[in-house]
PDB file of C-alpha atoms and ligand atoms in Angstrom:
ATOM      1  CA  UNK A   1     -15.983 -19.461  16.286  1.00  0.00           C
ATOM      2  CA  UNK A   2     -19.314 -21.261  16.261  1.00  0.00           C
ATOM      3  CA  UNK A   3     -20.975 -19.240  19.051  1.00  0.00           C
ATOM      4  CA  UNK A   4     -19.430 -15.834  18.413  1.00  0.00           C
ATOM      5  CA  UNK A   5     -21.757 -13.122  19.673  1.00  0.00           C
ATOM      6  CA  UNK A   6     -24.256 -15.633  21.102  1.00  0.00           C
ATOM      7  CA  UNK A   7     -25.524 -15.075  24.630  1.00  0.00           C
ATOM      8  CA  UNK A   8     -26.163 -18.356  26.392  1.00  0.00           C
ATOM      9  CA  UNK A   9     -27.678 -19.504  29.683  1.00  0.00           C
ATOM     10  CA  UNK A  10     -26.710 -22.971  30.938  1.00  0.00           C
ATOM     11  CA  UNK A  11     -28.406 -24.425  34.015  1.00  0.00           C
ATOM     12  CA  UNK A  12     -26.753 -27.111  36.113  1.00  0.00           C
ATOM     13  CA  UNK A  13     -23.417 -25.650  35.012  1.00  0.00           C
ATOM     14  CA  UNK A  14     -21.616 -26.586  38.233  1.00  0.00           C
ATOM     15  CA  UNK A  15     -21.046 -30.205  37.301  1.00  0.00           C
ATOM     16  CA  UNK A  16     -20.995 -32.918  34.650  1.00  0.00           C
ATOM     17  CA  UNK A  17     -22.689 -32.208  31.327  1.00  0.00           C
ATOM     18  CA  UNK A  18     -23.497 -28.584  32.245  1.00  0.00           C
ATOM     19  CA  UNK A  19     -19.886 -27.818  33.152  1.00  0.00           C
ATOM     20  CA  UNK A  20     -18.530 -29.549  30.040  1.00  0.00           C
ATOM     21  CA  UNK A  21     -21.011 -27.580  27.931  1.00  0.00           C
ATOM     22  CA  UNK A  22     -19.979 -24.315  29.588  1.00  0.00           C
ATOM     23  CA  UNK A  23     -16.294 -25.004  28.877  1.00  0.00           C
ATOM     24  CA  UNK A  24     -17.003 -26.040  25.263  1.00  0.00           C
ATOM     25  CA  UNK A  25     -19.255 -23.029  24.636  1.00  0.00           C
ATOM     26  CA  UNK A  26     -16.651 -20.686  26.136  1.00  0.00           C
ATOM     27  CA  UNK A  27     -14.062 -22.034  23.704  1.00  0.00           C
ATOM     28  CA  UNK A  28     -16.497 -21.227  20.861  1.00  0.00           C
ATOM     29  CA  UNK A  29     -16.848 -17.579  21.865  1.00  0.00           C
ATOM     30  CA  UNK A  30     -20.207 -17.613  23.729  1.00  0.00           C
ATOM     31  CA  UNK A  31     -21.163 -14.943  26.239  1.00  0.00           C
ATOM     32  CA  UNK A  32     -22.084 -17.126  29.166  1.00  0.00           C
ATOM     33  CA  UNK A  33     -24.466 -16.919  32.103  1.00  0.00           C
ATOM     34  CA  UNK A  34     -24.029 -20.046  34.208  1.00  0.00           C
ATOM     35  CA  UNK A  35     -26.609 -21.165  36.758  1.00  0.00           C
ATOM     36  CA  UNK A  36     -26.663 -23.789  39.469  1.00  0.00           C
ATOM     37  CA  UNK A  37     -28.063 -24.101  42.975  1.00  0.00           C
ATOM     38  CA  UNK A  38     -24.610 -25.113  44.140  1.00  0.00           C
ATOM     39  CA  UNK A  39     -22.735 -21.815  44.425  1.00  0.00           C
ATOM     40  CA  UNK A  40     -19.255 -23.257  44.969  1.00  0.00           C
ATOM     41  CA  UNK A  41     -19.295 -25.692  42.030  1.00  0.00           C
ATOM     42  CA  UNK A  42     -20.866 -23.033  39.799  1.00  0.00           C
ATOM     43  CA  UNK A  43     -18.136 -20.532  40.698  1.00  0.00           C
ATOM     44  CA  UNK A  44     -15.560 -23.285  40.130  1.00  0.00           C
ATOM     45  CA  UNK A  45     -16.788 -23.652  36.536  1.00  0.00           C
ATOM     46  CA  UNK A  46     -16.350 -19.889  36.083  1.00  0.00           C
ATOM     47  CA  UNK A  47     -12.784 -20.178  37.464  1.00  0.00           C
ATOM     48  CA  UNK A  48     -12.009 -23.010  35.036  1.00  0.00           C
ATOM     49  CA  UNK A  49     -13.262 -20.913  32.122  1.00  0.00           C
ATOM     50  CA  UNK A  50     -11.199 -17.908  33.259  1.00  0.00           C
ATOM     51  CA  UNK A  51      -8.097 -20.113  33.536  1.00  0.00           C
ATOM     52  CA  UNK A  52      -8.488 -20.982  29.881  1.00  0.00           C
ATOM     53  CA  UNK A  53      -8.577 -17.279  29.000  1.00  0.00           C
ATOM     54  CA  UNK A  54     -12.336 -16.837  28.493  1.00  0.00           C
ATOM     55  CA  UNK A  55     -15.047 -15.387  30.699  1.00  0.00           C
ATOM     56  CA  UNK A  56     -18.404 -16.303  32.196  1.00  0.00           C
ATOM     57  CA  UNK A  57     -20.755 -15.045  34.895  1.00  0.00           C
ATOM     58  CA  UNK A  58     -22.419 -17.201  37.547  1.00  0.00           C
ATOM     59  CA  UNK A  59     -25.860 -16.654  39.008  1.00  0.00           C
ATOM     60  CA  UNK A  60     -27.026 -18.754  41.937  1.00  0.00           C
ATOM     61  CA  UNK A  61     -30.358 -20.224  40.783  1.00  0.00           C
ATOM     62  CA  UNK A  62     -32.721 -22.906  41.976  1.00  0.00           C
ATOM     63  CA  UNK A  63     -34.350 -23.899  38.694  1.00  0.00           C
ATOM     64  CA  UNK A  64     -37.526 -25.017  40.480  1.00  0.00           C
ATOM     65  CA  UNK A  65     -38.241 -21.457  41.679  1.00  0.00           C
ATOM     66  CA  UNK A  66     -40.051 -19.327  39.061  1.00  0.00           C
ATOM     67  CA  UNK A  67     -38.791 -16.021  40.475  1.00  0.00           C
ATOM     68  CA  UNK A  68     -35.166 -17.213  40.396  1.00  0.00           C
ATOM     69  CA  UNK A  69     -35.406 -18.429  36.794  1.00  0.00           C
ATOM     70  CA  UNK A  70     -37.038 -15.143  35.768  1.00  0.00           C
ATOM     71  CA  UNK A  71     -34.269 -13.246  37.553  1.00  0.00           C
ATOM     72  CA  UNK A  72     -31.638 -15.383  35.774  1.00  0.00           C
ATOM     73  CA  UNK A  73     -33.053 -14.439  32.382  1.00  0.00           C
ATOM     74  CA  UNK A  74     -33.455 -10.764  33.354  1.00  0.00           C
ATOM     75  CA  UNK A  75     -29.888 -10.491  34.617  1.00  0.00           C
ATOM     76  CA  UNK A  76     -28.570 -12.086  31.422  1.00  0.00           C
ATOM     77  CA  UNK A  77     -30.394  -9.569  29.264  1.00  0.00           C
ATOM     78  CA  UNK A  78     -29.305  -6.669  31.509  1.00  0.00           C
ATOM     79  CA  UNK A  79     -25.687  -7.792  31.266  1.00  0.00           C
ATOM     80  CA  UNK A  80     -25.388  -8.861  27.626  1.00  0.00           C
ATOM     81  CA  UNK A  81     -28.334  -7.035  26.016  1.00  0.00           C
ATOM     82  CA  UNK A  82     -30.013 -10.166  24.629  1.00  0.00           C
ATOM     83  CA  UNK A  83     -30.484 -13.926  24.907  1.00  0.00           C
ATOM     84  CA  UNK A  84     -29.797 -16.349  22.043  1.00  0.00           C
ATOM     85  CA  UNK A  85     -29.487 -19.821  23.591  1.00  0.00           C
ATOM     86  CA  UNK A  86     -31.043 -21.474  26.650  1.00  0.00           C
ATOM     87  CA  UNK A  87     -29.684 -24.842  27.814  1.00  0.00           C
ATOM     88  CA  UNK A  88     -32.109 -26.320  30.355  1.00  0.00           C
ATOM     89  CA  UNK A  89     -29.809 -28.974  31.760  1.00  0.00           C
ATOM     90  CA  UNK A  90     -30.114 -29.146  35.571  1.00  0.00           C
ATOM     91  CA  UNK A  91     -31.410 -32.471  36.849  1.00  0.00           C
ATOM     92  CA  UNK A  92     -31.391 -34.923  39.731  1.00  0.00           C
ATOM     93  CA  UNK A  93     -31.579 -38.684  39.945  1.00  0.00           C
ATOM     94  CA  UNK A  94     -34.168 -40.758  41.765  1.00  0.00           C
ATOM     95  CA  UNK A  95     -33.698 -43.375  44.463  1.00  0.00           C
ATOM     96  CA  UNK A  96     -34.604 -46.757  42.959  1.00  0.00           C
ATOM     97  CA  UNK A  97     -38.043 -47.935  44.115  1.00  0.00           C
ATOM     98  CA  UNK A  98     -41.087 -49.687  42.736  1.00  0.00           C
ATOM     99  CA  UNK A  99     -43.869 -47.178  42.119  1.00  0.00           C
ATOM    100  CA  UNK A 100     -45.860 -48.136  45.224  1.00  0.00           C
ATOM    101  CA  UNK A 101     -42.809 -47.381  47.369  1.00  0.00           C
ATOM    102  CA  UNK A 102     -41.872 -44.035  45.817  1.00  0.00           C
ATOM    103  CA  UNK A 103     -42.216 -41.358  48.507  1.00  0.00           C
ATOM    104  CA  UNK A 104     -44.578 -38.602  47.326  1.00  0.00           C
ATOM    105  CA  UNK A 105     -42.010 -35.941  48.250  1.00  0.00           C
ATOM    106  CA  UNK A 106     -39.411 -37.585  46.086  1.00  0.00           C
ATOM    107  CA  UNK A 107     -41.784 -37.926  43.120  1.00  0.00           C
ATOM    108  CA  UNK A 108     -42.561 -34.208  43.367  1.00  0.00           C
ATOM    109  CA  UNK A 109     -38.925 -33.202  43.728  1.00  0.00           C
ATOM    110  CA  UNK A 110     -37.697 -35.221  40.745  1.00  0.00           C
ATOM    111  CA  UNK A 111     -40.501 -33.975  38.495  1.00  0.00           C
ATOM    112  CA  UNK A 112     -39.936 -30.432  39.740  1.00  0.00           C
ATOM    113  CA  UNK A 113     -36.199 -30.392  39.047  1.00  0.00           C
ATOM    114  CA  UNK A 114     -36.226 -32.446  35.838  1.00  0.00           C
ATOM    115  CA  UNK A 115     -39.441 -31.246  34.132  1.00  0.00           C
ATOM    116  CA  UNK A 116     -40.959 -28.129  35.710  1.00  0.00           C
ATOM    117  CA  UNK A 117     -37.566 -26.427  35.470  1.00  0.00           C
ATOM    118  CA  UNK A 118     -37.576 -26.913  31.695  1.00  0.00           C
ATOM    119  CA  UNK A 119     -41.037 -25.325  31.507  1.00  0.00           C
ATOM    120  CA  UNK A 120     -39.804 -22.378  33.586  1.00  0.00           C
ATOM    121  CA  UNK A 121     -36.604 -21.998  31.551  1.00  0.00           C
ATOM    122  CA  UNK A 122     -38.582 -21.825  28.307  1.00  0.00           C
ATOM    123  CA  UNK A 123     -41.355 -19.669  29.780  1.00  0.00           C
ATOM    124  CA  UNK A 124     -38.951 -16.876  30.704  1.00  0.00           C
ATOM    125  CA  UNK A 125     -36.283 -17.278  28.009  1.00  0.00           C
ATOM    126  CA  UNK A 126     -38.422 -17.460  24.878  1.00  0.00           C
ATOM    127  CA  UNK A 127     -40.008 -13.967  25.130  1.00  0.00           C
ATOM    128  CA  UNK A 128     -36.481 -12.500  25.263  1.00  0.00           C
ATOM    129  CA  UNK A 129     -35.429 -14.577  22.251  1.00  0.00           C
ATOM    130  CA  UNK A 130     -38.447 -13.327  20.303  1.00  0.00           C
ATOM    131  CA  UNK A 131     -37.410  -9.709  21.033  1.00  0.00           C
ATOM    132  CA  UNK A 132     -34.026 -10.614  19.541  1.00  0.00           C
ATOM    133  CA  UNK A 133     -35.448 -12.192  16.357  1.00  0.00           C
ATOM    134  CA  UNK A 134     -34.990 -15.850  17.271  1.00  0.00           C
ATOM    135  CA  UNK A 135     -33.054 -18.333  19.357  1.00  0.00           C
ATOM    136  CA  UNK A 136     -32.279 -21.913  20.225  1.00  0.00           C
ATOM    137  CA  UNK A 137     -33.397 -23.928  23.258  1.00  0.00           C
ATOM    138  CA  UNK A 138     -31.793 -27.245  24.202  1.00  0.00           C
ATOM    139  CA  UNK A 139     -33.475 -29.326  26.906  1.00  0.00           C
ATOM    140  CA  UNK A 140     -31.756 -32.267  28.559  1.00  0.00           C
ATOM    141  CA  UNK A 141     -33.915 -35.385  28.460  1.00  0.00           C
ATOM    142  CA  UNK A 142     -32.568 -38.962  28.758  1.00  0.00           C
ATOM    143  CA  UNK A 143     -32.784 -42.289  26.957  1.00  0.00           C
ATOM    144  CA  UNK A 144     -34.738 -43.337  30.058  1.00  0.00           C
ATOM    145  CA  UNK A 145     -37.490 -41.006  28.867  1.00  0.00           C
ATOM    146  CA  UNK A 146     -37.600 -42.801  25.503  1.00  0.00           C
ATOM    147  CA  UNK A 147     -37.297 -46.474  26.413  1.00  0.00           C
ATOM    148  CA  UNK A 148     -38.617 -46.398  30.003  1.00  0.00           C
ATOM    149  CA  UNK A 149     -36.636 -47.760  32.928  1.00  0.00           C
ATOM    150  CA  UNK A 150     -37.781 -49.758  35.907  1.00  0.00           C
ATOM    151  CA  UNK A 151     -37.498 -48.412  39.468  1.00  0.00           C
ATOM    152  CA  UNK A 152     -37.158 -44.753  38.436  1.00  0.00           C
ATOM    153  CA  UNK A 153     -40.675 -43.901  37.250  1.00  0.00           C
ATOM    154  CA  UNK A 154     -40.535 -40.267  38.355  1.00  0.00           C
ATOM    155  CA  UNK A 155     -37.307 -39.706  36.424  1.00  0.00           C
ATOM    156  CA  UNK A 156     -38.574 -41.472  33.290  1.00  0.00           C
ATOM    157  CA  UNK A 157     -41.887 -39.589  33.454  1.00  0.00           C
ATOM    158  CA  UNK A 158     -40.084 -36.279  33.816  1.00  0.00           C
ATOM    159  CA  UNK A 159     -37.705 -37.003  30.934  1.00  0.00           C
ATOM    160  CA  UNK A 160     -40.553 -38.203  28.655  1.00  0.00           C
ATOM    161  CA  UNK A 161     -42.271 -34.965  29.597  1.00  0.00           C
ATOM    162  CA  UNK A 162     -39.203 -32.988  28.545  1.00  0.00           C
ATOM    163  CA  UNK A 163     -39.341 -34.622  25.108  1.00  0.00           C
ATOM    164  CA  UNK A 164     -43.074 -33.860  24.841  1.00  0.00           C
ATOM    165  CA  UNK A 165     -42.858 -30.192  25.832  1.00  0.00           C
ATOM    166  CA  UNK A 166     -39.871 -29.765  23.519  1.00  0.00           C
ATOM    167  CA  UNK A 167     -42.096 -30.778  20.590  1.00  0.00           C
ATOM    168  CA  UNK A 168     -45.060 -28.632  21.704  1.00  0.00           C
ATOM    169  CA  UNK A 169     -42.877 -25.585  22.181  1.00  0.00           C
ATOM    170  CA  UNK A 170     -41.076 -26.098  18.857  1.00  0.00           C
ATOM    171  CA  UNK A 171     -44.476 -26.002  17.136  1.00  0.00           C
ATOM    172  CA  UNK A 172     -45.607 -22.941  19.062  1.00  0.00           C
ATOM    173  CA  UNK A 173     -42.585 -20.733  18.306  1.00  0.00           C
ATOM    174  CA  UNK A 174     -41.177 -21.936  14.965  1.00  0.00           C
ATOM    175  CA  UNK A 175     -42.749 -18.970  13.191  1.00  0.00           C
ATOM    176  CA  UNK A 176     -40.742 -16.667  15.429  1.00  0.00           C
ATOM    177  CA  UNK A 177     -37.507 -18.392  14.494  1.00  0.00           C
ATOM    178  CA  UNK A 178     -37.123 -20.172  17.827  1.00  0.00           C
ATOM    179  CA  UNK A 179     -35.748 -23.706  17.541  1.00  0.00           C
ATOM    180  CA  UNK A 180     -36.454 -26.072  20.453  1.00  0.00           C
ATOM    181  CA  UNK A 181     -34.652 -29.403  20.693  1.00  0.00           C
ATOM    182  CA  UNK A 182     -33.758 -31.979  23.323  1.00  0.00           C
ATOM    183  CA  UNK A 183     -30.834 -34.292  23.861  1.00  0.00           C
ATOM    184  CA  UNK A 184     -31.186 -37.767  25.299  1.00  0.00           C
ATOM    185  CA  UNK A 185     -27.924 -38.973  26.830  1.00  0.00           C
ATOM    186  CA  UNK A 186     -27.280 -42.595  27.721  1.00  0.00           C
ATOM    187  CA  UNK A 187     -25.022 -43.325  30.697  1.00  0.00           C
ATOM    188  CA  UNK A 188     -22.546 -40.465  31.031  1.00  0.00           C
ATOM    189  CA  UNK A 189     -19.620 -40.248  33.430  1.00  0.00           C
ATOM    190  CA  UNK A 190     -20.919 -37.620  35.898  1.00  0.00           C
ATOM    191  CA  UNK A 191     -21.871 -37.315  39.567  1.00  0.00           C
ATOM    192  CA  UNK A 192     -25.505 -38.230  38.896  1.00  0.00           C
ATOM    193  CA  UNK A 193     -24.593 -41.890  38.245  1.00  0.00           C
ATOM    194  CA  UNK A 194     -22.281 -42.262  41.263  1.00  0.00           C
ATOM    195  CA  UNK A 195     -24.826 -44.560  42.997  1.00  0.00           C
ATOM    196  CA  UNK A 196     -24.896 -46.925  40.013  1.00  0.00           C
ATOM    197  CA  UNK A 197     -21.118 -47.271  39.996  1.00  0.00           C
ATOM    198  CA  UNK A 198     -21.315 -49.087  43.337  1.00  0.00           C
ATOM    199  CA  UNK A 199     -24.047 -51.492  42.177  1.00  0.00           C
ATOM    200  CA  UNK A 200     -23.319 -55.155  41.370  1.00  0.00           C
ATOM    201  CA  UNK A 201     -24.852 -54.657  37.936  1.00  0.00           C
ATOM    202  CA  UNK A 202     -22.377 -51.854  37.028  1.00  0.00           C
ATOM    203  CA  UNK A 203     -20.110 -54.015  34.790  1.00  0.00           C
ATOM    204  CA  UNK A 204     -23.166 -55.013  32.720  1.00  0.00           C
ATOM    205  CA  UNK A 205     -24.791 -51.590  32.824  1.00  0.00           C
ATOM    206  CA  UNK A 206     -21.661 -49.704  31.817  1.00  0.00           C
ATOM    207  CA  UNK A 207     -21.104 -51.786  28.681  1.00  0.00           C
ATOM    208  CA  UNK A 208     -24.719 -52.245  27.582  1.00  0.00           C
ATOM    209  CA  UNK A 209     -24.490 -50.417  24.267  1.00  0.00           C
ATOM    210  CA  UNK A 210     -22.927 -50.757  20.832  1.00  0.00           C
ATOM    211  CA  UNK A 211     -19.755 -48.911  21.854  1.00  0.00           C
ATOM    212  CA  UNK A 212     -19.431 -50.956  25.103  1.00  0.00           C
ATOM    213  CA  UNK A 213     -18.547 -47.977  27.302  1.00  0.00           C
ATOM    214  CA  UNK A 214     -20.138 -45.069  29.098  1.00  0.00           C
ATOM    215  CA  UNK A 215     -19.998 -41.608  27.561  1.00  0.00           C
ATOM    216  CA  UNK A 216     -18.034 -38.555  28.643  1.00  0.00           C
ATOM    217  CA  UNK A 217     -19.770 -35.242  29.396  1.00  0.00           C
ATOM    218  CA  UNK A 218     -17.737 -33.581  26.626  1.00  0.00           C
ATOM    219  CA  UNK A 219     -19.353 -35.939  24.103  1.00  0.00           C
ATOM    220  CA  UNK A 220     -22.793 -34.656  25.129  1.00  0.00           C
ATOM    221  CA  UNK A 221     -21.542 -31.056  25.158  1.00  0.00           C
ATOM    222  CA  UNK A 222     -20.562 -31.424  21.487  1.00  0.00           C
ATOM    223  CA  UNK A 223     -24.134 -32.447  20.597  1.00  0.00           C
ATOM    224  CA  UNK A 224     -25.558 -29.509  22.561  1.00  0.00           C
ATOM    225  CA  UNK A 225     -23.114 -27.203  20.782  1.00  0.00           C
ATOM    226  CA  UNK A 226     -24.320 -28.419  17.386  1.00  0.00           C
ATOM    227  CA  UNK A 227     -27.982 -27.853  18.292  1.00  0.00           C
ATOM    228  CA  UNK A 228     -27.182 -24.407  19.714  1.00  0.00           C
ATOM    229  CA  UNK A 229     -25.230 -23.316  16.658  1.00  0.00           C
ATOM    230  CA  UNK A 230     -26.491 -22.023  13.312  1.00  0.00           C
ATOM    231  CA  UNK A 231     -25.335 -25.338  11.778  1.00  0.00           C
ATOM    232  CA  UNK A 232     -28.600 -26.794  13.150  1.00  0.00           C
ATOM    233  CA  UNK A 233     -30.707 -24.046  11.534  1.00  0.00           C
ATOM    234  CA  UNK A 234     -33.317 -26.463  10.077  1.00  0.00           C
ATOM    235  CA  UNK A 235     -33.549 -28.724  13.140  1.00  0.00           C
ATOM    236  CA  UNK A 236     -36.373 -28.219  15.614  1.00  0.00           C
ATOM    237  CA  UNK A 237     -38.632 -30.381  17.776  1.00  0.00           C
ATOM    238  CA  UNK A 238     -36.219 -33.277  17.699  1.00  0.00           C
ATOM    239  CA  UNK A 239     -34.507 -35.291  20.403  1.00  0.00           C
ATOM    240  CA  UNK A 240     -30.894 -36.079  19.625  1.00  0.00           C
ATOM    241  CA  UNK A 241     -29.843 -39.369  21.209  1.00  0.00           C
ATOM    242  CA  UNK A 242     -26.266 -39.394  22.529  1.00  0.00           C
ATOM    243  CA  UNK A 243     -26.015 -42.887  23.954  1.00  0.00           C
ATOM    244  CA  UNK A 244     -23.301 -44.937  22.260  1.00  0.00           C
ATOM    245  CA  UNK A 245     -26.072 -47.109  20.833  1.00  0.00           C
ATOM    246  CA  UNK A 246     -27.829 -47.913  24.131  1.00  0.00           C
ATOM    247  CA  UNK A 247     -31.275 -47.849  22.514  1.00  0.00           C
ATOM    248  CA  UNK A 248     -30.136 -50.606  20.142  1.00  0.00           C
ATOM    249  CA  UNK A 249     -29.240 -52.924  23.010  1.00  0.00           C
ATOM    250  CA  UNK A 250     -26.081 -54.907  22.301  1.00  0.00           C
TER     251      UNK A 250
HETATM  252  N1  NAD B 301     -25.086 -38.589  33.507  1.00  0.00           N
HETATM  253  C1  NAD B 301     -25.993 -39.347  32.909  1.00  0.00           C
HETATM  254  O1  NAD B 301     -25.828 -40.575  32.783  1.00  0.00           O
HETATM  255  C2  NAD B 301     -27.247 -38.731  32.337  1.00  0.00           C
HETATM  256  C3  NAD B 301     -28.019 -39.484  31.460  1.00  0.00           C
HETATM  257  C4  NAD B 301     -29.180 -38.936  30.927  1.00  0.00           C
HETATM  258  C5  NAD B 301     -29.551 -37.650  31.265  1.00  0.00           C
HETATM  259  N2  NAD B 301     -28.779 -36.936  32.131  1.00  0.00           N
HETATM  260  C6  NAD B 301     -29.229 -35.586  32.466  1.00  0.00           C
HETATM  261  O2  NAD B 301     -28.195 -34.663  32.223  1.00  0.00           O
HETATM  262  C7  NAD B 301     -28.397 -33.497  33.010  1.00  0.00           C
HETATM  263  C8  NAD B 301     -27.100 -33.118  33.695  1.00  0.00           C
HETATM  264  O3  NAD B 301     -26.763 -34.128  34.625  1.00  0.00           O
HETATM  265  P1  NAD B 301     -25.270 -34.603  34.884  1.00  0.00           P
HETATM  266  O4  NAD B 301     -25.168 -35.980  34.409  1.00  0.00           O
HETATM  267  O5  NAD B 301     -24.320 -33.588  34.399  1.00  0.00           O
HETATM  268  O6  NAD B 301     -25.307 -34.677  36.482  1.00  0.00           O
HETATM  269  P2  NAD B 301     -24.577 -33.790  37.592  1.00  0.00           P
HETATM  270  O7  NAD B 301     -25.142 -34.255  38.885  1.00  0.00           O
HETATM  271  O8  NAD B 301     -23.107 -33.868  37.391  1.00  0.00           O
HETATM  272  O9  NAD B 301     -25.059 -32.310  37.284  1.00  0.00           O
HETATM  273  C9  NAD B 301     -26.352 -31.846  37.583  1.00  0.00           C
HETATM  274  C10 NAD B 301     -26.243 -30.382  37.998  1.00  0.00           C
HETATM  275  O10 NAD B 301     -27.563 -29.882  38.177  1.00  0.00           O
HETATM  276  C11 NAD B 301     -27.548 -29.071  39.363  1.00  0.00           C
HETATM  277  N3  NAD B 301     -28.893 -28.977  39.915  1.00  0.00           N
HETATM  278  C12 NAD B 301     -29.644 -29.990  40.436  1.00  0.00           C
HETATM  279  N4  NAD B 301     -30.797 -29.493  40.899  1.00  0.00           N
HETATM  280  C13 NAD B 301     -30.784 -28.147  40.682  1.00  0.00           C
HETATM  281  C14 NAD B 301     -31.691 -27.092  40.942  1.00  0.00           C
HETATM  282  N5  NAD B 301     -32.877 -27.299  41.560  1.00  0.00           N
HETATM  283  N6  NAD B 301     -31.352 -25.852  40.568  1.00  0.00           N
HETATM  284  C15 NAD B 301     -30.175 -25.622  39.953  1.00  0.00           C
HETATM  285  N7  NAD B 301     -29.269 -26.564  39.683  1.00  0.00           N
HETATM  286  C16 NAD B 301     -29.579 -27.822  40.047  1.00  0.00           C
HETATM  287  C17 NAD B 301     -26.576 -29.784  40.293  1.00  0.00           C
HETATM  288  O11 NAD B 301     -26.124 -28.946  41.330  1.00  0.00           O
HETATM  289  C18 NAD B 301     -25.489 -30.190  39.305  1.00  0.00           C
HETATM  290  O12 NAD B 301     -24.509 -29.184  39.174  1.00  0.00           O
HETATM  291  C19 NAD B 301     -29.533 -33.853  33.979  1.00  0.00           C
HETATM  292  O13 NAD B 301     -30.742 -33.304  33.505  1.00  0.00           O
HETATM  293  C20 NAD B 301     -29.581 -35.361  33.911  1.00  0.00           C
HETATM  294  O14 NAD B 301     -30.844 -35.885  34.242  1.00  0.00           O
HETATM  295  C21 NAD B 301     -27.640 -37.434  32.663  1.00  0.00           C
END
C-alpha cells in the first residue's frame, strides 16, 4: 500500500476534500490523526473509516489556535511515535463583497482559517518530521489564488499566500528531506460551495472548464495522495492544479 507505515495528520477532515482524503489514505494503510473544529463530523469520518475495516483517531482542533495545532502534532507523535505527512486542508469561504464592503472581521477570519492555519500546521509539524528524517506537507490552495477572483479578495489573498509560503518553506527545508507542495482545486462538490449552487450563474460556473463539470472530492484526494507518497519524491515547492481545466477557460 502506498502509505504503509506513514503517520498522517489531515485538518478539515470532517467534510469534503478532507474527509475524502482521510478515506483514501486509510485505504492505503496510513496511520491517521484527523482534525476538525466540528467534533461530530470529524467523529463521523472516523466511523466511516472503521466501517471499511481501517482505523483513525480524531482530535478536536481549531486550526487558527496555535496551542491546539501544537497539541494536535504532539498527540500524533505520542500516539504513533512520529509524523510523516501533514495535510493542511481546513478552510472557509467568504461572503461575496467588493473590497470596500468586506467587513474587517470577515477578512481576518478568512485569512486566519485559510492562511495562518497553514503557517501553524507547518510550524509545528516540520520539526517533528525533521526528527524522523523527512516528510511531506500538502497545503490546500485554490485556483482562485492563482487566477484571482472578484468579490472574494480575502479568500484569493489567503490562497495566493498559501502558494507563496509553500514555496518559501520548500526552499527552507529541502535539505532536511521535507517536501512541501500545494494543491489548487477548481470547483469541487463539497459543502463550501453550497452558496454558489443557489446562484443564477451556477449553470455557467459549474461547466466553465475543459471537462464541463465540477470535480469530486475523491479526485482531489487522489492528487493529495500522490504528493504525500514516495512516488512524488522529487516534487517540492509546486502547486498541483486539480481543476478540470478551469485555468484554461473553455
Ligand atoms: N470545494 C471547492 O470548490 C474548493 C476549491 C478550492 C479550494 N478548496 C479548499 O479545499 C479545502 C477543503 O474544503 P472543502 O471544499 O472540503 O470544504 P468543506 O466545507 O466541505 O470542508 C472544510 C472543513 O474545514 C473545517 N474547518 C473550517 N474551519 C476550521 C477551523 N478553524 N479549524 C478546524 N477545521 C476547520 C470544516 O469544519 C470542514 O470540515 C479548503 O481549504 C478550501 O478552501 C475547495
